[in-house]
PDB file of C-alpha atoms in Angstrom:
ATOM      1  CA  MET S   1       1.036  10.649  10.213  1.00  0.00           C
ATOM      2  CA  ILE S   2       0.056  14.317   9.872  1.00  0.00           C
ATOM      3  CA  PRO S   3      -0.982  14.341   6.173  1.00  0.00           C
ATOM      4  CA  TYR S   4      -3.115  11.206   6.582  1.00  0.00           C
ATOM      5  CA  SER S   5      -4.720  12.801   9.636  1.00  0.00           C
ATOM      6  CA  ALA S   6      -5.619  15.790   7.481  1.00  0.00           C
ATOM      7  CA  VAL S   7      -7.142  13.582   4.794  1.00  0.00           C
ATOM      8  CA  VAL S   8      -9.287  11.822   7.396  1.00  0.00           C
ATOM      9  CA  LEU S   9     -10.488  15.143   8.811  1.00  0.00           C
ATOM     10  CA  SER S  10     -11.097  16.532   5.313  1.00  0.00           C
ATOM     11  CA  ILE S  11     -13.962  14.068   4.905  1.00  0.00           C
ATOM     12  CA  GLU S  12     -16.005  16.413   7.102  1.00  0.00           C
ATOM     13  CA  GLU S  13     -14.063  19.688   6.856  1.00  0.00           C
ATOM     14  CA  SER S  14     -13.490  21.406   3.507  1.00  0.00           C
ATOM     15  CA  ASP S  15     -12.140  24.787   4.622  1.00  0.00           C
ATOM     16  CA  GLU S  16      -8.369  24.600   4.093  1.00  0.00           C
ATOM     17  CA  LYS S  17      -7.410  27.001   6.866  1.00  0.00           C
ATOM     18  CA  ILE S  18      -9.626  25.304   9.439  1.00  0.00           C
ATOM     19  CA  LEU S  19      -8.474  21.870   8.266  1.00  0.00           C
ATOM     20  CA  HIS S  20      -4.826  22.838   8.725  1.00  0.00           C
ATOM     21  CA  GLN S  21      -5.472  24.101  12.242  1.00  0.00           C
ATOM     22  CA  MET S  22      -7.650  21.115  13.197  1.00  0.00           C
ATOM     23  CA  THR S  23      -5.072  18.636  11.940  1.00  0.00           C
ATOM     24  CA  TYR S  24      -2.139  19.921  13.949  1.00  0.00           C
ATOM     25  CA  GLU S  25      -4.257  20.387  17.062  1.00  0.00           C
ATOM     26  CA  ALA S  26      -5.654  16.850  16.797  1.00  0.00           C
ATOM     27  CA  VAL S  27      -2.225  15.300  16.259  1.00  0.00           C
ATOM     28  CA  LYS S  28      -0.680  17.331  19.078  1.00  0.00           C
ATOM     29  CA  GLN S  29      -3.376  16.083  21.468  1.00  0.00           C
ATOM     30  CA  SER S  30      -2.950  12.459  20.355  1.00  0.00           C
ATOM     31  CA  ILE S  31       0.809  11.928  20.718  1.00  0.00           C
ATOM     32  CA  PRO S  32       3.551  12.768  23.250  1.00  0.00           C
ATOM     33  CA  ALA S  33       5.178  16.195  22.957  1.00  0.00           C
ATOM     34  CA  GLU S  34       8.526  14.638  22.002  1.00  0.00           C
ATOM     35  CA  THR S  35       6.954  12.672  19.162  1.00  0.00           C
ATOM     36  CA  TYR S  36       5.166  15.764  17.916  1.00  0.00           C
ATOM     37  CA  ALA S  37       8.441  17.693  17.979  1.00  0.00           C
ATOM     38  CA  ASN S  38      10.038  14.985  15.825  1.00  0.00           C
ATOM     39  CA  GLN S  39       7.141  15.231  13.369  1.00  0.00           C
ATOM     40  CA  THR S  40       7.714  18.972  12.937  1.00  0.00           C
ATOM     41  CA  ALA S  41      11.515  19.143  13.159  1.00  0.00           C
ATOM     42  CA  THR S  42      12.805  19.507   9.599  1.00  0.00           C
ATOM     43  CA  ALA S  43      12.604  22.651   7.492  1.00  0.00           C
ATOM     44  CA  TYR S  44      10.033  20.989   5.242  1.00  0.00           C
ATOM     45  CA  GLN S  45       7.894  19.880   8.202  1.00  0.00           C
ATOM     46  CA  LYS S  46       8.069  23.325   9.803  1.00  0.00           C
ATOM     47  CA  GLU S  47       6.970  24.910   6.544  1.00  0.00           C
ATOM     48  CA  MET S  48       3.969  22.586   6.426  1.00  0.00           C
ATOM     49  CA  GLU S  49       3.066  23.447  10.016  1.00  0.00           C
ATOM     50  CA  GLN S  50       3.204  27.183   9.375  1.00  0.00           C
ATOM     51  CA  ASN S  51       1.800  27.451   5.855  1.00  0.00           C
ATOM     52  CA  GLU S  52      -1.705  26.084   5.290  1.00  0.00           C
ATOM     53  CA  LEU S  53      -1.505  26.735   1.532  1.00  0.00           C
ATOM     54  CA  TYR S  54       1.560  24.548   1.036  1.00  0.00           C
ATOM     55  CA  PHE S  55       0.215  21.988   3.504  1.00  0.00           C
ATOM     56  CA  ASN S  56      -3.027  21.542   1.586  1.00  0.00           C
ATOM     57  CA  GLN S  57      -1.066  21.175  -1.642  1.00  0.00           C
ATOM     58  CA  GLN S  58       0.508  18.039  -0.142  1.00  0.00           C
ATOM     59  CA  LEU S  59      -2.799  16.271   0.469  1.00  0.00           C
ATOM     60  CA  PRO S  60      -3.387  14.881  -3.055  1.00  0.00           C
ATOM     61  CA  PHE S  61      -0.329  12.665  -2.491  1.00  0.00           C
ATOM     62  CA  TYR S  62      -2.272  11.016   0.353  1.00  0.00           C
ATOM     63  CA  LYS S  63      -5.862  11.219  -0.879  1.00  0.00           C
ATOM     64  CA  ILE S  64      -5.053   8.535  -3.448  1.00  0.00           C
ATOM     65  CA  ARG S  65      -5.313   5.911  -0.673  1.00  0.00           C
ATOM     66  CA  PRO S  66      -9.099   6.198  -0.157  1.00  0.00           C
ATOM     67  CA  LEU S  67      -9.643   2.763   1.373  1.00  0.00           C
ATOM     68  CA  TYR S  68      -7.002   3.389   4.028  1.00  0.00           C
ATOM     69  CA  THR S  69      -8.227   6.855   4.953  1.00  0.00           C
ATOM     70  CA  SER S  70     -11.904   5.845   4.868  1.00  0.00           C
ATOM     71  CA  LEU S  71     -11.286   2.956   7.255  1.00  0.00           C
ATOM     72  CA  ALA S  72      -9.311   5.277   9.538  1.00  0.00           C
ATOM     73  CA  TYR S  73     -12.233   7.709   9.460  1.00  0.00           C
ATOM     74  CA  LEU S  74     -14.694   4.983  10.472  1.00  0.00           C
ATOM     75  CA  VAL S  75     -12.445   3.859  13.329  1.00  0.00           C
ATOM     76  CA  HIS S  76     -11.995   7.477  14.436  1.00  0.00           C
ATOM     77  CA  LYS S  77     -15.781   7.905  14.571  1.00  0.00           C
ATOM     78  CA  THR S  78     -15.971   5.146  17.191  1.00  0.00           C
ATOM     79  CA  GLY S  79     -14.304   7.531  19.634  1.00  0.00           C
ATOM     80  CA  LEU S  80     -10.613   6.690  19.267  1.00  0.00           C
ATOM     81  CA  ASN S  81      -8.229   9.591  18.832  1.00  0.00           C
ATOM     82  CA  LEU S  82      -7.112  10.356  15.300  1.00  0.00           C
ATOM     83  CA  VAL S  83      -3.583   8.943  15.485  1.00  0.00           C
ATOM     84  CA  THR S  84      -4.714   5.702  17.132  1.00  0.00           C
ATOM     85  CA  ALA S  85      -7.461   5.298  14.545  1.00  0.00           C
ATOM     86  CA  ILE S  86      -4.903   5.543  11.744  1.00  0.00           C
ATOM     87  CA  VAL S  87      -2.300   3.183  13.179  1.00  0.00           C
ATOM     88  CA  ILE S  88      -4.877   0.565  14.213  1.00  0.00           C
ATOM     89  CA  ILE S  89      -5.568  -0.087  10.516  1.00  0.00           C
ATOM     90  CA  SER S  90      -1.931  -1.101  10.069  1.00  0.00           C
ATOM     91  CA  ALA S  91      -1.959  -3.186  13.248  1.00  0.00           C
ATOM     92  CA  LEU S  92      -5.095  -5.121  12.280  1.00  0.00           C
ATOM     93  CA  SER S  93      -3.835  -5.614   8.723  1.00  0.00           C
ATOM     94  CA  SER S  94      -0.554  -7.046   9.994  1.00  0.00           C
ATOM     95  CA  LEU S  95      -2.440  -9.328  12.374  1.00  0.00           C
ATOM     96  CA  PHE S  96      -4.590 -10.535   9.484  1.00  0.00           C
ATOM     97  CA  MET S  97      -1.476 -11.200   7.382  1.00  0.00           C
ATOM     98  CA  SER S  98       0.120 -13.163  10.206  1.00  0.00           C
ATOM     99  CA  ILE S  99      -2.960 -15.344  10.672  1.00  0.00           C
ATOM    100  CA  LEU S 100      -3.304 -15.884   6.930  1.00  0.00           C
ATOM    101  CA  ILE S 101       0.350 -16.877   6.530  1.00  0.00           C
ATOM    102  CA  LEU S 102      -0.015 -19.403   9.342  1.00  0.00           C
ATOM    103  CA  ARG S 103      -3.249 -20.761   7.872  1.00  0.00           C
ATOM    104  CA  TRP S 104      -1.610 -21.027   4.449  1.00  0.00           C
ATOM    105  CA  LEU S 105       1.349 -23.009   5.804  1.00  0.00           C
ATOM    106  CA  LEU S 106      -0.902 -25.284   7.863  1.00  0.00           C
ATOM    107  CA  ASP S 107      -2.414 -26.488   4.588  1.00  0.00           C
ATOM    108  CA  TYR S 108       0.907 -28.082   3.632  1.00  0.00           C
ATOM    109  CA  LEU S 109       3.158 -28.418   6.664  1.00  0.00           C
ATOM    110  CA  ASP S 110       3.002 -30.148  10.020  1.00  0.00           C
ATOM    111  CA  THR S 111       1.794 -27.910  12.832  1.00  0.00           C
ATOM    112  CA  PHE S 112       5.255 -27.416  14.361  1.00  0.00           C
ATOM    113  CA  TYR S 113       6.888 -26.414  11.075  1.00  0.00           C
ATOM    114  CA  ALA S 114       3.927 -24.241  10.077  1.00  0.00           C
ATOM    115  CA  TYR S 115       4.222 -22.236  13.297  1.00  0.00           C
ATOM    116  CA  LEU S 116       8.013 -22.107  13.008  1.00  0.00           C
ATOM    117  CA  PHE S 117       8.070 -20.855   9.425  1.00  0.00           C
ATOM    118  CA  SER S 118       5.218 -18.411   9.970  1.00  0.00           C
ATOM    119  CA  PHE S 119       7.137 -17.000  12.948  1.00  0.00           C
ATOM    120  CA  LEU S 120      10.257 -16.609  10.801  1.00  0.00           C
ATOM    121  CA  ILE S 121       8.314 -14.999   7.964  1.00  0.00           C
ATOM    122  CA  ILE S 122       6.551 -12.537  10.255  1.00  0.00           C
ATOM    123  CA  HIS S 123       9.775 -11.499  11.987  1.00  0.00           C
ATOM    124  CA  SER S 124      11.994 -11.342   8.910  1.00  0.00           C
ATOM    125  CA  THR S 125       9.772  -9.569   6.396  1.00  0.00           C
ATOM    126  CA  GLY S 126       8.911  -6.414   8.317  1.00  0.00           C
ATOM    127  CA  ILE S 127       5.304  -7.307   9.088  1.00  0.00           C
ATOM    128  CA  ILE S 128       5.800  -6.269  12.705  1.00  0.00           C
ATOM    129  CA  GLN S 129       7.424  -2.989  11.656  1.00  0.00           C
ATOM    130  CA  ILE S 130       4.625  -1.970   9.296  1.00  0.00           C
ATOM    131  CA  ALA S 131       2.093  -2.831  12.004  1.00  0.00           C
ATOM    132  CA  ARG S 132       3.217   0.405  13.684  1.00  0.00           C
ATOM    133  CA  ALA S 133       3.493   2.459  10.497  1.00  0.00           C
ATOM    134  CA  PHE S 134       1.252   5.380   9.599  1.00  0.00           C
ATOM    135  CA  THR S 135       1.054   4.254   5.982  1.00  0.00           C
ATOM    136  CA  PRO S 136      -1.260   2.004   3.931  1.00  0.00           C
ATOM    137  CA  ASP S 137       1.528  -0.546   3.351  1.00  0.00           C
ATOM    138  CA  ALA S 138       0.153  -3.148   5.761  1.00  0.00           C
ATOM    139  CA  LEU S 139      -3.399  -2.836   4.434  1.00  0.00           C
ATOM    140  CA  SER S 140      -2.174  -3.079   0.857  1.00  0.00           C
ATOM    141  CA  ALA S 141      -0.031  -6.150   1.536  1.00  0.00           C
ATOM    142  CA  ALA S 142      -2.841  -7.836   3.484  1.00  0.00           C
ATOM    143  CA  ILE S 143      -5.258  -7.455   0.577  1.00  0.00           C
ATOM    144  CA  LEU S 144      -2.733  -8.729  -1.980  1.00  0.00           C
ATOM    145  CA  ILE S 145      -1.753 -11.733   0.117  1.00  0.00           C
ATOM    146  CA  GLY S 146      -5.448 -12.398   0.728  1.00  0.00           C
ATOM    147  CA  ALA S 147      -6.031 -12.315  -3.019  1.00  0.00           C
ATOM    148  CA  MET S 148      -3.247 -14.847  -3.568  1.00  0.00           C
ATOM    149  CA  TYR S 149      -4.668 -17.147  -0.902  1.00  0.00           C
ATOM    150  CA  VAL S 150      -8.137 -16.952  -2.440  1.00  0.00           C
ATOM    151  CA  LEU S 151      -6.618 -17.584  -5.859  1.00  0.00           C
ATOM    152  CA  LYS S 152      -5.000 -20.720  -4.465  1.00  0.00           C
ATOM    153  CA  GLN S 153      -8.513 -21.899  -3.599  1.00  0.00           C
ATOM    154  CA  ARG S 154      -9.500 -21.293  -7.239  1.00  0.00           C
ATOM    155  CA  ARG S 155     -12.074 -18.644  -6.323  1.00  0.00           C
ATOM    156  CA  MET S 156     -11.071 -16.608  -9.327  1.00  0.00           C
ATOM    157  CA  TYR S 157     -13.683 -13.854  -9.291  1.00  0.00           C
ATOM    158  CA  PHE S 158     -13.285 -13.149  -5.583  1.00  0.00           C
ATOM    159  CA  ALA S 159      -9.513 -13.026  -6.049  1.00  0.00           C
ATOM    160  CA  CYS S 160      -9.892 -10.533  -8.898  1.00  0.00           C
ATOM    161  CA  PHE S 161     -12.218  -8.404  -6.771  1.00  0.00           C
ATOM    162  CA  LEU S 162      -9.569  -8.282  -4.047  1.00  0.00           C
ATOM    163  CA  LEU S 163      -6.937  -7.325  -6.600  1.00  0.00           C
ATOM    164  CA  VAL S 164      -9.045  -4.377  -7.712  1.00  0.00           C
ATOM    165  CA  LEU S 165      -9.702  -3.463  -4.074  1.00  0.00           C
ATOM    166  CA  ALA S 166      -5.943  -3.291  -3.507  1.00  0.00           C
ATOM    167  CA  ILE S 167      -5.796  -0.327  -5.888  1.00  0.00           C
ATOM    168  CA  PHE S 168      -7.945   1.614  -3.425  1.00  0.00           C
ATOM    169  CA  ALA S 169      -5.370   0.923  -0.717  1.00  0.00           C
ATOM    170  CA  ARG S 170      -2.411   1.959  -2.889  1.00  0.00           C
ATOM    171  CA  THR S 171      -2.854   3.143  -6.453  1.00  0.00           C
ATOM    172  CA  ASP S 172       0.590   1.857  -7.451  1.00  0.00           C
ATOM    173  CA  ASN S 173      -0.803  -1.650  -6.945  1.00  0.00           C
ATOM    174  CA  ILE S 174      -2.166  -1.207 -10.462  1.00  0.00           C
ATOM    175  CA  ILE S 175       1.158  -2.611 -11.690  1.00  0.00           C
ATOM    176  CA  PHE S 176       0.772  -5.859  -9.751  1.00  0.00           C
ATOM    177  CA  VAL S 177      -2.935  -6.081 -10.582  1.00  0.00           C
ATOM    178  CA  LEU S 178      -2.468  -5.762 -14.344  1.00  0.00           C
ATOM    179  CA  ILE S 179       0.352  -8.313 -14.322  1.00  0.00           C
ATOM    180  CA  ALA S 180      -1.840 -10.698 -12.323  1.00  0.00           C
ATOM    181  CA  LEU S 181      -4.889 -10.259 -14.551  1.00  0.00           C
ATOM    182  CA  THR S 182      -2.800 -10.694 -17.698  1.00  0.00           C
ATOM    183  CA  TYR S 183      -1.268 -13.865 -16.357  1.00  0.00           C
ATOM    184  CA  LEU S 184      -4.616 -15.265 -15.226  1.00  0.00           C
ATOM    185  CA  SER S 185      -6.178 -14.618 -18.616  1.00  0.00           C
ATOM    186  CA  LEU S 186      -3.327 -15.946 -20.776  1.00  0.00           C
ATOM    187  CA  PHE S 187      -1.198 -18.482 -18.930  1.00  0.00           C
ATOM    188  CA  SER S 188      -2.869 -19.787 -15.803  1.00  0.00           C
ATOM    189  CA  ALA S 189      -4.247 -23.328 -15.796  1.00  0.00           C
ATOM    190  CA  TYR S 190      -7.396 -21.806 -14.280  1.00  0.00           C
ATOM    191  CA  ARG S 191      -7.900 -19.064 -16.816  1.00  0.00           C
ATOM    192  CA  LEU S 192     -10.444 -16.300 -16.707  1.00  0.00           C
ATOM    193  CA  ASN S 193     -12.577 -16.103 -19.821  1.00  0.00           C
ATOM    194  CA  TRP S 194     -11.889 -13.083 -22.002  1.00  0.00           C
ATOM    195  CA  ARG S 195     -15.052 -11.248 -20.912  1.00  0.00           C
ATOM    196  CA  ALA S 196     -14.163 -11.518 -17.228  1.00  0.00           C
ATOM    197  CA  SER S 197     -10.564 -10.558 -17.944  1.00  0.00           C
ATOM    198  CA  LEU S 198     -11.619  -7.497 -19.911  1.00  0.00           C
ATOM    199  CA  PHE S 199     -14.106  -6.514 -17.209  1.00  0.00           C
ATOM    200  CA  PHE S 200     -11.529  -6.605 -14.410  1.00  0.00           C
ATOM    201  CA  VAL S 201      -8.849  -4.875 -16.497  1.00  0.00           C
ATOM    202  CA  VAL S 202     -11.259  -2.053 -17.366  1.00  0.00           C
ATOM    203  CA  LEU S 203     -12.476  -1.890 -13.757  1.00  0.00           C
ATOM    204  CA  SER S 204      -8.888  -1.657 -12.525  1.00  0.00           C
ATOM    205  CA  ALA S 205      -8.023   1.098 -14.994  1.00  0.00           C
ATOM    206  CA  LEU S 206     -11.169   3.070 -14.209  1.00  0.00           C
ATOM    207  CA  SER S 207     -10.539   2.713 -10.482  1.00  0.00           C
ATOM    208  CA  TYR S 208      -6.990   3.988 -10.853  1.00  0.00           C
ATOM    209  CA  LEU S 209      -7.971   6.927 -13.051  1.00  0.00           C
ATOM    210  CA  SER S 210     -10.986   7.855 -10.908  1.00  0.00           C
ATOM    211  CA  ILE S 211      -8.994   7.855  -7.679  1.00  0.00           C
ATOM    212  CA  ASN S 212      -6.335  10.123  -9.148  1.00  0.00           C
ATOM    213  CA  HIS S 213      -8.913  12.426 -10.723  1.00  0.00           C
ATOM    214  CA  LEU S 214     -11.009  12.818  -7.572  1.00  0.00           C
ATOM    215  CA  ALA S 215      -7.884  13.454  -5.500  1.00  0.00           C
ATOM    216  CA  ASN S 216      -6.635  16.069  -8.001  1.00  0.00           C
ATOM    217  CA  ASN S 217      -3.371  14.188  -7.987  1.00  0.00           C
ATOM    218  CA  TYR S 218      -0.283  15.531  -9.709  1.00  0.00           C
ATOM    219  CA  SER S 219       1.616  14.315 -12.748  1.00  0.00           C
ATOM    220  CA  TRP S 220       3.923  11.326 -12.650  1.00  0.00           C
ATOM    221  CA  ALA S 221       6.941  13.638 -12.933  1.00  0.00           C
ATOM    222  CA  THR S 222       5.844  15.674  -9.910  1.00  0.00           C
ATOM    223  CA  ILE S 223       5.196  12.561  -7.830  1.00  0.00           C
ATOM    224  CA  PHE S 224       8.520  11.032  -8.880  1.00  0.00           C
ATOM    225  CA  HIS S 225      10.455  14.201  -8.050  1.00  0.00           C
ATOM    226  CA  HIS S 226       8.682  14.713  -4.717  1.00  0.00           C
ATOM    227  CA  THR S 227       9.049  11.096  -3.625  1.00  0.00           C
ATOM    228  CA  LEU S 228      12.500  10.160  -4.892  1.00  0.00           C
ATOM    229  CA  ILE S 229      14.491  13.301  -5.666  1.00  0.00           C
ATOM    230  CA  ASN S 230      13.503  16.197  -3.435  1.00  0.00           C
ATOM    231  CA  LEU S 231      10.436  17.189  -1.413  1.00  0.00           C
ATOM    232  CA  ILE S 232       8.391  19.941  -3.050  1.00  0.00           C
ATOM    233  CA  ASN S 233       6.690  22.515  -0.829  1.00  0.00           C
ATOM    234  CA  ASN S 234       4.297  23.720  -3.533  1.00  0.00           C
ATOM    235  CA  PRO S 235       3.651  20.805  -5.932  1.00  0.00           C
ATOM    236  CA  ALA S 236       0.594  22.497  -7.447  1.00  0.00           C
ATOM    237  CA  ASP S 237       2.820  25.293  -8.765  1.00  0.00           C
ATOM    238  CA  TYR S 238       5.917  23.247  -9.567  1.00  0.00           C
ATOM    239  CA  HIS S 239       6.292  21.324 -12.821  1.00  0.00           C
ATOM    240  CA  PRO S 240       9.550  19.355 -12.813  1.00  0.00           C
ATOM    241  CA  ASN S 241      11.104  17.870 -15.903  1.00  0.00           C
ATOM    242  CA  VAL S 242      12.194  14.314 -15.152  1.00  0.00           C
ATOM    243  CA  THR S 243      14.488  12.817 -17.781  1.00  0.00           C
ATOM    244  CA  TRP S 244      15.567   9.229 -18.352  1.00  0.00           C
ATOM    245  CA  ILE S 245      18.927  10.192 -16.859  1.00  0.00           C
ATOM    246  CA  ASP S 246      17.157  11.314 -13.665  1.00  0.00           C
ATOM    247  CA  TYR S 247      15.185   8.077 -13.590  1.00  0.00           C
ATOM    248  CA  LEU S 248      18.259   5.878 -14.057  1.00  0.00           C
ATOM    249  CA  ARG S 249      20.211   7.837 -11.447  1.00  0.00           C
ATOM    250  CA  VAL S 250      17.439   7.379  -8.875  1.00  0.00           C
ATOM    251  CA  LEU S 251      17.127   3.708  -9.829  1.00  0.00           C
ATOM    252  CA  LYS S 252      20.842   3.221  -9.258  1.00  0.00           C
ATOM    253  CA  GLN S 253      20.779   5.056  -5.928  1.00  0.00           C
ATOM    254  CA  ASN S 254      17.815   3.067  -4.628  1.00  0.00           C
ATOM    255  CA  ALA S 255      18.419  -0.324  -6.251  1.00  0.00           C
ATOM    256  CA  PHE S 256      19.914  -1.921  -3.153  1.00  0.00           C
ATOM    257  CA  GLU S 257      17.064  -0.785  -0.934  1.00  0.00           C
ATOM    258  CA  ALA S 258      14.406  -1.596  -3.506  1.00  0.00           C
ATOM    259  CA  PHE S 259      15.513  -5.184  -4.048  1.00  0.00           C
ATOM    260  CA  LEU S 260      16.932  -6.123  -0.660  1.00  0.00           C
ATOM    261  CA  TRP S 261      15.207  -4.106   2.041  1.00  0.00           C
ATOM    262  CA  VAL S 262      11.683  -3.352   0.853  1.00  0.00           C
ATOM    263  CA  ASN S 263       9.402  -5.445   3.060  1.00  0.00           C
ATOM    264  CA  SER S 264       6.956  -6.462   0.352  1.00  0.00           C
ATOM    265  CA  PHE S 265       9.812  -7.842  -1.765  1.00  0.00           C
ATOM    266  CA  PHE S 266      10.671 -10.375   0.917  1.00  0.00           C
ATOM    267  CA  VAL S 267       7.032 -11.322   1.437  1.00  0.00           C
ATOM    268  CA  PHE S 268       6.368 -11.987  -2.237  1.00  0.00           C
ATOM    269  CA  LEU S 269       9.748 -13.587  -2.895  1.00  0.00           C
ATOM    270  CA  LEU S 270       9.337 -16.010  -0.008  1.00  0.00           C
ATOM    271  CA  CYS S 271       5.766 -16.806  -1.035  1.00  0.00           C
ATOM    272  CA  ALA S 272       7.006 -17.374  -4.574  1.00  0.00           C
ATOM    273  CA  PHE S 273       9.698 -19.754  -3.331  1.00  0.00           C
ATOM    274  CA  ILE S 274       7.172 -21.741  -1.290  1.00  0.00           C
ATOM    275  CA  SER S 275       4.732 -21.748  -4.203  1.00  0.00           C
ATOM    276  CA  VAL S 276       7.269 -23.093  -6.694  1.00  0.00           C
ATOM    277  CA  SER S 277       8.589 -25.623  -4.188  1.00  0.00           C
ATOM    278  CA  LEU S 278       5.113 -27.001  -3.601  1.00  0.00           C
ATOM    279  CA  GLY S 279       4.139 -26.873  -7.244  1.00  0.00           C
ATOM    280  CA  ASP S 280       4.086 -30.665  -7.609  1.00  0.00           C
ATOM    281  CA  ASN S 281       1.573 -30.980  -4.790  1.00  0.00           C
ATOM    282  CA  ASN S 282      -0.863 -28.423  -6.129  1.00  0.00           C
ATOM    283  CA  LYS S 283      -0.389 -27.213  -9.679  1.00  0.00           C
ATOM    284  CA  ILE S 284      -1.815 -23.758  -9.107  1.00  0.00           C
ATOM    285  CA  TYR S 285       1.022 -23.033  -6.698  1.00  0.00           C
ATOM    286  CA  SER S 286       3.556 -23.113  -9.512  1.00  0.00           C
ATOM    287  CA  HIS S 287       1.492 -20.484 -11.316  1.00  0.00           C
ATOM    288  CA  LEU S 288       1.328 -18.362  -8.176  1.00  0.00           C
ATOM    289  CA  GLY S 289       5.084 -18.572  -7.911  1.00  0.00           C
ATOM    290  CA  ILE S 290       5.629 -17.373 -11.474  1.00  0.00           C
ATOM    291  CA  LEU S 291       3.118 -14.565 -10.978  1.00  0.00           C
ATOM    292  CA  MET S 292       4.804 -13.314  -7.811  1.00  0.00           C
ATOM    293  CA  ILE S 293       8.298 -13.511  -9.281  1.00  0.00           C
ATOM    294  CA  LEU S 294       7.148 -11.444 -12.284  1.00  0.00           C
ATOM    295  CA  SER S 295       5.627  -8.881  -9.921  1.00  0.00           C
ATOM    296  CA  VAL S 296       8.850  -8.575  -7.957  1.00  0.00           C
ATOM    297  CA  LEU S 297      10.825  -8.015 -11.152  1.00  0.00           C
TER     298      LEU S 297
END
């Protein structure tokens, strides 16, 4: 919540000391005192509240979601408080996903079963939970699911545009996007020609590199250590050495959560199951299923 608030405010305020002060004042005014206390309770959070230098060193981790923060900025400019402006992006994205899932199922199921299965999907995959989250997860998932739905309609170029757009919501979507573009250019029954494939691959790579460059983002090792091993107060001054042993240890520790409890896993796995199951009715669905299963793996 607090770092994304700072990124939104940094669009107009560049002075680090003023930005730090503005951020905590804006958040404090936007949420109950108890919630604010929870947001500043740990040693790491207290350090961020008290030290504007360390706090501003955290922001590159969050500036690499420019679509999310830009939309929050636009909503904030309508007059909503900063925290509400941020969370409303997640709420609207989750609503869009819910409507799209229902519309998708209505194409192939009777009305009763379409509503029933959409209800089960929405309540079992965490869509409701991420609707209240102060993260770009809902926006990212909404764009990716939208791209898959458009792909089902064989609107290939629009689908590829949405895939690239998803990188601006979360840069780690580059993995899914490159898998999708590779599949669409080599294996799909509705293949992109090589020029279009090359264009979207290059556009995706340039988007990813540009976002990280403009955000002054840190190395992969720093991000990995900060996210999965231990929070770093001063990432600009800290240069961790992550070995394959570290990577495998973290993978082992988080494997259960990564493959059983991550919300997006359930969304894509269930969509893949439906896609493969309906493959005989619409051939492109079998391709969507393979694509999603590869992305999960």
